[in-house]
PDB file of C-alpha atoms in Angstrom:
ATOM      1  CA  UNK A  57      -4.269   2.988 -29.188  1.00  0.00           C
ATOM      2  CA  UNK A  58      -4.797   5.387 -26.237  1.00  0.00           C
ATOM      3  CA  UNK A  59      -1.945   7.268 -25.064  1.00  0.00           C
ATOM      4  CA  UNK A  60       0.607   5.323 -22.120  1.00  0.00           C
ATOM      5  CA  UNK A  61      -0.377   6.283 -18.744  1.00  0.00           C
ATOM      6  CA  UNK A  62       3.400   6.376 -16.901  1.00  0.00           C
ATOM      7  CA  UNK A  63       4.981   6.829 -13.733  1.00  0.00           C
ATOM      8  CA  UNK A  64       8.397   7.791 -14.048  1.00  0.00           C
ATOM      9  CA  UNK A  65      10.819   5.073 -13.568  1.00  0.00           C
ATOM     10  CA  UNK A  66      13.181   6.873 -11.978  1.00  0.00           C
ATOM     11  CA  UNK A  67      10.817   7.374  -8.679  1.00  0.00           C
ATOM     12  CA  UNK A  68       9.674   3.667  -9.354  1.00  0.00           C
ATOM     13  CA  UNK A  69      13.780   2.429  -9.654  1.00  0.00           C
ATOM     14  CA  UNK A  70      14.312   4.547  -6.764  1.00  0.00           C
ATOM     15  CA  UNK A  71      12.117   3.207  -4.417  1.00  0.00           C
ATOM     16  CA  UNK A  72      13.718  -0.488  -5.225  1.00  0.00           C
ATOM     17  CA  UNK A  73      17.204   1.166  -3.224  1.00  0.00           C
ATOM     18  CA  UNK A  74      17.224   1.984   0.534  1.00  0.00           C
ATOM     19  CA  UNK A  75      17.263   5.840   1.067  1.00  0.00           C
ATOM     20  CA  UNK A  76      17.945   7.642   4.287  1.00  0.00           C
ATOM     21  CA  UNK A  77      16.451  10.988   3.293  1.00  0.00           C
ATOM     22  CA  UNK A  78      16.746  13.726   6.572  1.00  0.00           C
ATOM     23  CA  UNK A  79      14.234  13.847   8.622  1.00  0.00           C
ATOM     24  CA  UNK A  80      11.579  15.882   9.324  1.00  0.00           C
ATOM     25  CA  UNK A  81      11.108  18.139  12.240  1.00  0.00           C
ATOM     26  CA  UNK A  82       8.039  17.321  14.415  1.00  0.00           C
ATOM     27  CA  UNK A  83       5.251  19.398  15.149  1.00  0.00           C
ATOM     28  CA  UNK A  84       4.898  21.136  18.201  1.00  0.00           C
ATOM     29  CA  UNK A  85       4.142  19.446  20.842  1.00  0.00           C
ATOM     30  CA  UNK A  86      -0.422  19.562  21.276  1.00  0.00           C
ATOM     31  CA  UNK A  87      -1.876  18.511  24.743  1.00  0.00           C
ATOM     32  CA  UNK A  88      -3.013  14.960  24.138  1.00  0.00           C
ATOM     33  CA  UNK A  89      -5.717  12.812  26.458  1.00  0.00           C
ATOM     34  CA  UNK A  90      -4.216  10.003  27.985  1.00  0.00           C
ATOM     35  CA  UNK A  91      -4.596   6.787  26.575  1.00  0.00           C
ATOM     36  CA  UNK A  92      -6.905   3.844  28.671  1.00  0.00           C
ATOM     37  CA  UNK A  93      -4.072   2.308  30.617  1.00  0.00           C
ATOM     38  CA  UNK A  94      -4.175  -1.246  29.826  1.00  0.00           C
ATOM     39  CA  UNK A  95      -3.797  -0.935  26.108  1.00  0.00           C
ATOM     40  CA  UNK A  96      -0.580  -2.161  24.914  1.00  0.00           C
ATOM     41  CA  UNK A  97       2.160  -0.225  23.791  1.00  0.00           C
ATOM     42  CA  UNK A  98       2.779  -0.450  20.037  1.00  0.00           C
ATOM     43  CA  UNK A  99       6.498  -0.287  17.825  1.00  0.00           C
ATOM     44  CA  UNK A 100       7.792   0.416  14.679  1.00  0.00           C
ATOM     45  CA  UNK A 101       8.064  -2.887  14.131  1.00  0.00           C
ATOM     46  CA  UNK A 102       4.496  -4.028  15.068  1.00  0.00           C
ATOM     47  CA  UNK A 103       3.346  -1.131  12.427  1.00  0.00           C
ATOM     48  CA  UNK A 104       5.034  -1.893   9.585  1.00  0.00           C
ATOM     49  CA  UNK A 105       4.014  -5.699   9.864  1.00  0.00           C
ATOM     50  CA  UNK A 106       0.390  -4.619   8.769  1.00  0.00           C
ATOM     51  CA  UNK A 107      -1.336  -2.725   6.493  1.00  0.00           C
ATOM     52  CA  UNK A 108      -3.994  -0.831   8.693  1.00  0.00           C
ATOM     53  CA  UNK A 109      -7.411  -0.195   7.311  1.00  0.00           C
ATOM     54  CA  UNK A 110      -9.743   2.431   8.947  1.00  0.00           C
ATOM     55  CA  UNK A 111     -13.241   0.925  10.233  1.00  0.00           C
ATOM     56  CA  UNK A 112     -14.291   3.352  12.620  1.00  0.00           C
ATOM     57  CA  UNK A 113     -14.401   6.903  13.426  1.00  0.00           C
ATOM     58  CA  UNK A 114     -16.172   8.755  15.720  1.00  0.00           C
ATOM     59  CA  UNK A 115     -15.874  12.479  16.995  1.00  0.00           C
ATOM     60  CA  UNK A 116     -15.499  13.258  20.451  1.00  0.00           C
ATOM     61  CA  UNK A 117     -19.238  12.843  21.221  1.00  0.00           C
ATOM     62  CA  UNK A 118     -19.608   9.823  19.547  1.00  0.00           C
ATOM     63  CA  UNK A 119     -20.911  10.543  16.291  1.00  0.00           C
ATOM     64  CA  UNK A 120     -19.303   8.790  12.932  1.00  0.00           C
ATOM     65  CA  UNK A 121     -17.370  11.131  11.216  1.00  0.00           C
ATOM     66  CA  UNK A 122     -18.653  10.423   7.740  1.00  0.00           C
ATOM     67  CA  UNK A 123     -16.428  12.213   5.386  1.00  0.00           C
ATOM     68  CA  UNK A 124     -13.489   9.343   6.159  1.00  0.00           C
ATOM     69  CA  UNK A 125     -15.906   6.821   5.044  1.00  0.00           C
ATOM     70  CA  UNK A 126     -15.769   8.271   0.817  1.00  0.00           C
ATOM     71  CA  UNK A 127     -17.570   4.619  -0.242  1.00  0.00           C
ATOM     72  CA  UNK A 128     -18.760   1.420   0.532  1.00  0.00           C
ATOM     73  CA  UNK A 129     -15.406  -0.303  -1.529  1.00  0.00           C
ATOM     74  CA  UNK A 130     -13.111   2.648  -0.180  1.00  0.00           C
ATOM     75  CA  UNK A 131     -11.232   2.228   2.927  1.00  0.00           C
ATOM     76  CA  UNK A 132      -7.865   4.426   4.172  1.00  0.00           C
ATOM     77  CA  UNK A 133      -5.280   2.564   4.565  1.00  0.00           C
ATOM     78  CA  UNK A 134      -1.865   3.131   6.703  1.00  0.00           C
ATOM     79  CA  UNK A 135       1.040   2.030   6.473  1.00  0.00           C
ATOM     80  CA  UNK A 136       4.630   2.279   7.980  1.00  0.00           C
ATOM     81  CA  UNK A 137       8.109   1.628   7.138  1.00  0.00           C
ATOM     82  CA  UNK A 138      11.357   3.223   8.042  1.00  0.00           C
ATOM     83  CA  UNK A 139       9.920   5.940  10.577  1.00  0.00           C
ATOM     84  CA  UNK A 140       7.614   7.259   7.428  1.00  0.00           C
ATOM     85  CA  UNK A 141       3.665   6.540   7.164  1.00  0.00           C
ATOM     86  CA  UNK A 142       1.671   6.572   3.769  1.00  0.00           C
ATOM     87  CA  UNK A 143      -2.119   7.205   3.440  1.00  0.00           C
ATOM     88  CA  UNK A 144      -3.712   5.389   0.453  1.00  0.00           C
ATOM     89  CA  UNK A 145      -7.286   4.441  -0.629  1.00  0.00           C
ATOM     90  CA  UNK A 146      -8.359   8.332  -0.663  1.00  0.00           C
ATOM     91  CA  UNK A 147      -7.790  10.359  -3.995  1.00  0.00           C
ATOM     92  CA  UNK A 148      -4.479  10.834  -3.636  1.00  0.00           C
ATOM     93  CA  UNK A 149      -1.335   9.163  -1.586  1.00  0.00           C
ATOM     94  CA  UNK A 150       0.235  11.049   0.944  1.00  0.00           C
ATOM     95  CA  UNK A 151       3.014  10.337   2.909  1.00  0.00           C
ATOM     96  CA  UNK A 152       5.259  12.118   5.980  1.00  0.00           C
ATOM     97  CA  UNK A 153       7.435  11.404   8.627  1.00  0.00           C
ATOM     98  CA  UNK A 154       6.193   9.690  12.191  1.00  0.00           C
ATOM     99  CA  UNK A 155       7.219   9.434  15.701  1.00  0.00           C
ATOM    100  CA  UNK A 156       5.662   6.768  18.286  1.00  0.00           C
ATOM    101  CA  UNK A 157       7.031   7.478  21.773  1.00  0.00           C
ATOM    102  CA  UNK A 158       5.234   4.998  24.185  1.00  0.00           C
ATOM    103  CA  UNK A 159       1.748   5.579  23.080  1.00  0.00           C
ATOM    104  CA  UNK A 160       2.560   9.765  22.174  1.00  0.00           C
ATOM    105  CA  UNK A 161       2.307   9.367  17.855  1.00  0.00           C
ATOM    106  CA  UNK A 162       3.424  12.460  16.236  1.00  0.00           C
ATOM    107  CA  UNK A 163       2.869  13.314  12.764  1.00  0.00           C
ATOM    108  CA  UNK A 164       5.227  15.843  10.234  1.00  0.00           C
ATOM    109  CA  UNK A 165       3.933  17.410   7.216  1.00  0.00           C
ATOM    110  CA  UNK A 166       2.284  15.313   4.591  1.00  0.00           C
ATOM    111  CA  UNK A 167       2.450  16.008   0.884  1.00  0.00           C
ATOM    112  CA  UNK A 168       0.654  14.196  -1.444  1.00  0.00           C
ATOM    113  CA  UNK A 169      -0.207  13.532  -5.159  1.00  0.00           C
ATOM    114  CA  UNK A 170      -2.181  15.752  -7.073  1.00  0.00           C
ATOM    115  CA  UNK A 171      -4.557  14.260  -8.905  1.00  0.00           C
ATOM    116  CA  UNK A 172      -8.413  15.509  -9.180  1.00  0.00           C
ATOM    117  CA  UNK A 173     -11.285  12.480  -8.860  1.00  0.00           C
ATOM    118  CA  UNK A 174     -14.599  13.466  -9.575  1.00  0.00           C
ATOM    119  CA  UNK A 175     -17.523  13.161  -7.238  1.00  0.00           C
ATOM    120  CA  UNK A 176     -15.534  14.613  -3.852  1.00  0.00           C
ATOM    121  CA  UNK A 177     -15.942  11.824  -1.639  1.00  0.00           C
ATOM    122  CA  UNK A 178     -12.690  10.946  -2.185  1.00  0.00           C
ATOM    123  CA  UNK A 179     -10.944  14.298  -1.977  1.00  0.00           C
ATOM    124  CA  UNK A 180     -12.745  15.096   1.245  1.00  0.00           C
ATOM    125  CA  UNK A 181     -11.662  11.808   2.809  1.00  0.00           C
ATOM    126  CA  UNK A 182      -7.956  13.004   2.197  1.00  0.00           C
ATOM    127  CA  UNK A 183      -8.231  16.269   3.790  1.00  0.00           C
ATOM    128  CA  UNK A 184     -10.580  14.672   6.672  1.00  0.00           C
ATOM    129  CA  UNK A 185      -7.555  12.273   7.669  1.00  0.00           C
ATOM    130  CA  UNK A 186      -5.088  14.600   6.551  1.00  0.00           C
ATOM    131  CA  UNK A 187      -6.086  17.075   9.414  1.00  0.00           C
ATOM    132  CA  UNK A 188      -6.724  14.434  12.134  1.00  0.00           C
ATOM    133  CA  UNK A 189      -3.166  12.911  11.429  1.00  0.00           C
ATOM    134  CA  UNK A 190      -1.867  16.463  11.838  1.00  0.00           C
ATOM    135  CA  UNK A 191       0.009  17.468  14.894  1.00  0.00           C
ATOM    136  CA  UNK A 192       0.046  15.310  18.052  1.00  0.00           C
ATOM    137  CA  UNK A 193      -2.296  11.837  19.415  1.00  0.00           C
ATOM    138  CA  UNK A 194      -2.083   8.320  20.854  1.00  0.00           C
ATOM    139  CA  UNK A 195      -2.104   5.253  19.482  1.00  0.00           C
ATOM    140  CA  UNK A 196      -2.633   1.972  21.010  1.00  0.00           C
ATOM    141  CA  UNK A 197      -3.218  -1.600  20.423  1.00  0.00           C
ATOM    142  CA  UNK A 198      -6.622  -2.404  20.169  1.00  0.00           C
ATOM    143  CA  UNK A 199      -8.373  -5.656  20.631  1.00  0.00           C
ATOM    144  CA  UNK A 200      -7.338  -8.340  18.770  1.00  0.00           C
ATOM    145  CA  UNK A 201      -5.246  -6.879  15.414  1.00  0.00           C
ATOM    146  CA  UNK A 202      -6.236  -3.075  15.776  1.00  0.00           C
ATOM    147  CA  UNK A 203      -5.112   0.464  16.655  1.00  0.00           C
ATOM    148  CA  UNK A 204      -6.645   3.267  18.017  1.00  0.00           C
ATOM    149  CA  UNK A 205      -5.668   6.418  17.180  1.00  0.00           C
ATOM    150  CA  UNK A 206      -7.204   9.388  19.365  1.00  0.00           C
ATOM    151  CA  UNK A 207      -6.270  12.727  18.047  1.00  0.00           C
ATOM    152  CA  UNK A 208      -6.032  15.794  20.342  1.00  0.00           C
ATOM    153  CA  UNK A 209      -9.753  16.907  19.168  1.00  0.00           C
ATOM    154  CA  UNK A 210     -10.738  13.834  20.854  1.00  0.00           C
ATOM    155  CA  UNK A 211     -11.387  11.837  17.464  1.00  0.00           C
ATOM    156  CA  UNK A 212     -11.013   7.862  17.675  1.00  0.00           C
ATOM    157  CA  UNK A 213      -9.945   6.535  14.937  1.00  0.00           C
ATOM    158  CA  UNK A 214      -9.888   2.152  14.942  1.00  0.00           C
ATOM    159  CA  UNK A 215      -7.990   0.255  12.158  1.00  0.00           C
ATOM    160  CA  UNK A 216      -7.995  -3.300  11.675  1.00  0.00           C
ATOM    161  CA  UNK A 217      -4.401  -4.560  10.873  1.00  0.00           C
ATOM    162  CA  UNK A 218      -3.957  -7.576   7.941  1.00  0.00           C
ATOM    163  CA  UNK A 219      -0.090  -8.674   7.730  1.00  0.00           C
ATOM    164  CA  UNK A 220       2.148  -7.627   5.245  1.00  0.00           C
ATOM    165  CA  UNK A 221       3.409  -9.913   2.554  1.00  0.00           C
ATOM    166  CA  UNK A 222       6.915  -9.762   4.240  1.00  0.00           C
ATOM    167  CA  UNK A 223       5.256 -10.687   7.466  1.00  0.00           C
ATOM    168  CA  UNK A 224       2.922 -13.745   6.014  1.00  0.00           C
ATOM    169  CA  UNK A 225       6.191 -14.887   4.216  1.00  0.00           C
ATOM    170  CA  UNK A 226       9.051 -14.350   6.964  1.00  0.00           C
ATOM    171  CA  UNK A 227      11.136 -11.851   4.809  1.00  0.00           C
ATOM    172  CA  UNK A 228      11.161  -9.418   2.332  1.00  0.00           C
ATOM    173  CA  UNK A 229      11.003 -10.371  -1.466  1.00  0.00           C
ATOM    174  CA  UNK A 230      12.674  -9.322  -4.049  1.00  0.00           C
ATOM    175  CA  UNK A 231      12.151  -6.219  -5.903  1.00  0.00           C
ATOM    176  CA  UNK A 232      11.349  -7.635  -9.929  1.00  0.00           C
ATOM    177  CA  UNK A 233       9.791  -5.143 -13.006  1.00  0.00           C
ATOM    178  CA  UNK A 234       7.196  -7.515 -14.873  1.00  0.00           C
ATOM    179  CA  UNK A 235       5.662  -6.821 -18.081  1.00  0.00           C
ATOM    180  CA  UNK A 236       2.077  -8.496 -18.593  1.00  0.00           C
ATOM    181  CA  UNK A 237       1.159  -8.456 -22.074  1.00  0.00           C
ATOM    182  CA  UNK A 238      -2.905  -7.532 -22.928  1.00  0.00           C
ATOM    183  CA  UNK A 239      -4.109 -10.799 -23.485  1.00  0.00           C
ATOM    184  CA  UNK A 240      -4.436 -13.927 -20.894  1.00  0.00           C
ATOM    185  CA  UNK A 241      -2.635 -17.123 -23.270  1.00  0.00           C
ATOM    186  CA  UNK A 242      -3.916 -20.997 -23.187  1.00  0.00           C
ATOM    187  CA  UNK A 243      -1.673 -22.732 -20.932  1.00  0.00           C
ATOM    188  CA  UNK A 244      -1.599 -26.652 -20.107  1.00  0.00           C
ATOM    189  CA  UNK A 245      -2.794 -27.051 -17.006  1.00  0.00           C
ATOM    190  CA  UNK A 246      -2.719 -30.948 -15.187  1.00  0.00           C
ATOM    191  CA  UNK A 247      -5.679 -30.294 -13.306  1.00  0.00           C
ATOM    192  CA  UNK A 248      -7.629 -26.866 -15.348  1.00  0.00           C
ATOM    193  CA  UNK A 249      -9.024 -28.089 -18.691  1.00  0.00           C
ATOM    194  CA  UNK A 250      -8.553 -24.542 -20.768  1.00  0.00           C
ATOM    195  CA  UNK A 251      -6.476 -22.499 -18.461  1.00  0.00           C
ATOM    196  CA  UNK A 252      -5.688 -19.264 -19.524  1.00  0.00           C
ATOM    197  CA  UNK A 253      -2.166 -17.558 -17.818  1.00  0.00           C
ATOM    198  CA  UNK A 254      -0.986 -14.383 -18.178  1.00  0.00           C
ATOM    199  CA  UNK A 255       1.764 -14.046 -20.237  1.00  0.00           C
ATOM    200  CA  UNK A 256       4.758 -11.917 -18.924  1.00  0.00           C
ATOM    201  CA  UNK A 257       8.711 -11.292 -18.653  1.00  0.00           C
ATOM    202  CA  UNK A 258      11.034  -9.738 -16.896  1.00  0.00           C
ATOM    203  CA  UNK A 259      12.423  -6.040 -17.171  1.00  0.00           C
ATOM    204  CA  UNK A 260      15.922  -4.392 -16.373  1.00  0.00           C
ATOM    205  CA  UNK A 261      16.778  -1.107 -15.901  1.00  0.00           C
ATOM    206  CA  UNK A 262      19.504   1.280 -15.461  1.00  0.00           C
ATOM    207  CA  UNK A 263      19.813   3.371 -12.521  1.00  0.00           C
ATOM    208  CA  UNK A 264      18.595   6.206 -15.075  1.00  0.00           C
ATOM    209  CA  UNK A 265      15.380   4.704 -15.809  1.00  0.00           C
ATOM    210  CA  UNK A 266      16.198   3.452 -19.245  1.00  0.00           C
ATOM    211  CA  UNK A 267      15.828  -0.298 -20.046  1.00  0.00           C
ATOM    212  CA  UNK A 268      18.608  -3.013 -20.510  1.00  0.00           C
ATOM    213  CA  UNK A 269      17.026  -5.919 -21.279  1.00  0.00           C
ATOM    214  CA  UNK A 270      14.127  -8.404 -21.082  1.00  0.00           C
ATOM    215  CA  UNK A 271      13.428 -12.321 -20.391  1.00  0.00           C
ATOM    216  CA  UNK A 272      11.414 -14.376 -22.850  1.00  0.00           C
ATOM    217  CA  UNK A 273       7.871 -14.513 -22.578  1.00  0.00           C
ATOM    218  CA  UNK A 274       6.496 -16.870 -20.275  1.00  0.00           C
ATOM    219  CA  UNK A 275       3.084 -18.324 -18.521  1.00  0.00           C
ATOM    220  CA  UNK A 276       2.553 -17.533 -14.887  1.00  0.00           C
ATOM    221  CA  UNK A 277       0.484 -19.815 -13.974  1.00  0.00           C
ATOM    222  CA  UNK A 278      -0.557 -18.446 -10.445  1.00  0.00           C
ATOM    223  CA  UNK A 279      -2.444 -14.528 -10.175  1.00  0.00           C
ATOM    224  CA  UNK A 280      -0.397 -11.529  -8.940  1.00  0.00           C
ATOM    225  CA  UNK A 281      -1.727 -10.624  -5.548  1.00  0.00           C
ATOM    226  CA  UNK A 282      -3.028  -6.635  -5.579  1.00  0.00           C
ATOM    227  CA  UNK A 283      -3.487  -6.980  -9.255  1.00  0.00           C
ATOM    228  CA  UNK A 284      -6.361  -7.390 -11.485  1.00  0.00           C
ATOM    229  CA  UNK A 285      -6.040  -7.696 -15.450  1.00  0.00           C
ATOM    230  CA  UNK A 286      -7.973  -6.046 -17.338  1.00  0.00           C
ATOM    231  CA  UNK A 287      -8.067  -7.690 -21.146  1.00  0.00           C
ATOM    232  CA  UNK A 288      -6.381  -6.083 -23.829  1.00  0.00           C
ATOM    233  CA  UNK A 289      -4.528  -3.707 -21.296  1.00  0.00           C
ATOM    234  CA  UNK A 290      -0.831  -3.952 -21.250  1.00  0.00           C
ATOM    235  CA  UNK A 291       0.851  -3.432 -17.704  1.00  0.00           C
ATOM    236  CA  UNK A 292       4.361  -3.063 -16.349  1.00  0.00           C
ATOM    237  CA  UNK A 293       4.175  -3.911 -12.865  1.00  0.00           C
ATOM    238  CA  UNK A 294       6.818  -3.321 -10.387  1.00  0.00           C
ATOM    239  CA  UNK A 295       6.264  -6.305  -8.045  1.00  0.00           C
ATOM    240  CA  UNK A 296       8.155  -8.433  -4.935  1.00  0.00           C
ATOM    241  CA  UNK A 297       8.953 -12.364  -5.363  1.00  0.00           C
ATOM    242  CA  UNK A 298       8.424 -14.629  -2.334  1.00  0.00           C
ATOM    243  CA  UNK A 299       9.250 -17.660  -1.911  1.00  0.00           C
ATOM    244  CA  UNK A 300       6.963 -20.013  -0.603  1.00  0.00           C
ATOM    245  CA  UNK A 301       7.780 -22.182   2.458  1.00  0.00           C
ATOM    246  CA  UNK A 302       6.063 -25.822   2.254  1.00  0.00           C
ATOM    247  CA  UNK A 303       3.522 -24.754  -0.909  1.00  0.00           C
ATOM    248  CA  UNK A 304       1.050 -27.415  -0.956  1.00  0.00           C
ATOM    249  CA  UNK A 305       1.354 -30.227  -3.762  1.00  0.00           C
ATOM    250  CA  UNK A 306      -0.588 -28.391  -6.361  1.00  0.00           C
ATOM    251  CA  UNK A 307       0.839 -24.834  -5.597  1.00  0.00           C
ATOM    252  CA  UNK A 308       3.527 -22.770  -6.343  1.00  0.00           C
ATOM    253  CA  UNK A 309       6.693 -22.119  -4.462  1.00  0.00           C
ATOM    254  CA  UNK A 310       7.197 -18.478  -5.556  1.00  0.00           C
ATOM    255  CA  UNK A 311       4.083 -16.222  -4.775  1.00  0.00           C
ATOM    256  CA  UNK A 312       4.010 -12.454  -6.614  1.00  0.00           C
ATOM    257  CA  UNK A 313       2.838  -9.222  -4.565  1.00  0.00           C
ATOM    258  CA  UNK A 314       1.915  -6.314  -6.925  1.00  0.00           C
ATOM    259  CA  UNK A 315       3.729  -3.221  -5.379  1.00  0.00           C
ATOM    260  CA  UNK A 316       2.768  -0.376  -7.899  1.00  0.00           C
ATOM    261  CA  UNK A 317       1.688  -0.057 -11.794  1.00  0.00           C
ATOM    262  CA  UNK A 318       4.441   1.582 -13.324  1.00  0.00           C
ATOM    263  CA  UNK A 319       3.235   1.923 -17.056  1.00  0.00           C
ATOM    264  CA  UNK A 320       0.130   1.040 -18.640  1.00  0.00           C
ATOM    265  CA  UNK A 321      -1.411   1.485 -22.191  1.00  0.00           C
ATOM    266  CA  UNK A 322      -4.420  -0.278 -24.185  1.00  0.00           C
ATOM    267  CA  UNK A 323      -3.927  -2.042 -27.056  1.00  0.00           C
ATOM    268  CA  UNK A 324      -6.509  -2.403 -30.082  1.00  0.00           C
ATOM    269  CA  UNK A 325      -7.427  -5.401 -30.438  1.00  0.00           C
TER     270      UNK A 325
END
């Protein structure tokens, strides 16, 4: 058995909680160029519906900037929620405070993770959108479901916005700690000959971290969305439960969004 790869529970409990940490102070203010006027005027709202993958980038004479692009499956990704914006889908995540004042977008400091991936791509794509998010830009509505963000270098960055699971199901879900055990299970399915589920229950835990209690095991019949299972790797998950308005006769009224991989170890066979 290979050693448990963990995130503390703590952070992962205390990310279930609303927290009004202080904010940041702003950088100073950078000249900016003005924004086309007809683009449309963005909110806080409007951002956090979305999950905003870059897929374009080009300096101020036009050229791509490679170095945000680390691979042809790797994309940055940002997202907002509660005046705060997160970077994924480089090495590591950062995160920092925002401001969006008509189409004026401020960013404060960013920290990150620190964890080393080999080959560079990846750690040059963080500090390549690290420093363009730094300081002072616009962003703007796009066509259709996009932003552009133009820095004060003169780089224009596009994303292409796909909705939230909050958004797609009117409403947030609720915050539940699932363990998946290594193996996929036979399950009777009415319309799958040999269906195989993953077999899970339900975690509690203290406000310290420490576990209270499980459920029984059970089959879930339906796939996690944001998760993929790797056999004979046991996974706690912490994930958000939706219910499903008007699920079609041979679906499931409860749909499962993977929010983070808590705890993971594999498991000799």
């Amino acid at each position: 058995m290979r050693p448990l790869v963990l995130i503390p529970l703590a952070v992962a409990l205390a990310a279930c909680a609303p927290s009004n940490p202080p904010p940041a102070s702003p950088p100073a203010a950078t000249a900016v160029a003005p924004a086309p006027a007809s683009a449309a005027a963005l909110d806080a709202q409007a951002l956090a519906a979305a999950h905003w993958r870059l897929t374009g980038a080009v300096d101020a004479a036009g050229r791509r900037i490679d170095a945000l692009f680390p691979g042809p499956d790797q994309r940055l990704q940002l997202d907002f929620a509660d005046d705060r914006l997160s970077v994924s889908g480089g090495c590591n995540r950062m995160t920092g405070p925002y401001a969006l004042v008509g189409e004026r977008f401020e960013v404060g400091a960013l920290v990150r993770t620190k964890k080393f991936c080999g080959g560079g791509a990846l750690m040059a794509a963080d500090e390549a959108i690290g420093a363009r998010l730094a300081g002072a830009g616009s962003l703007v509505r796009g066509e259709g479901d996009t932003l552009v963000l133009t820095t004060a270098g003169g780089d224009r960055l596009t994303f292409s916005g796909d909705p939230t699971a909050a958004a797609r199901h009117g409403g947030e879900g609720e915050r539940v700690f699932l363990e998946v055990a290594p193996q996929r299970v036979p399950c009777p399915h009415a319309m799958i000959p040999d269906h195989r589920c993953l077999h899970v229950r339900e975690l509690g835990y203290d406000a310290n971290g420490l576990r209270r209690g499980e459920g029984e095991w059970r089959f879930l019949y339906q796939e996690i969305e944001g998760y993929t299972h790797t056999p004979g790797v046991r996974n706690v998950l912490r994930v958000d439960r939706f219910d499903v308005a008007d699920p079609p006769a041979d679906g499931s009224s409860v749909a499962w969004v993977l929010d983070m991989v808590v705890e993971s170890e594999t498991v000799s066979p």
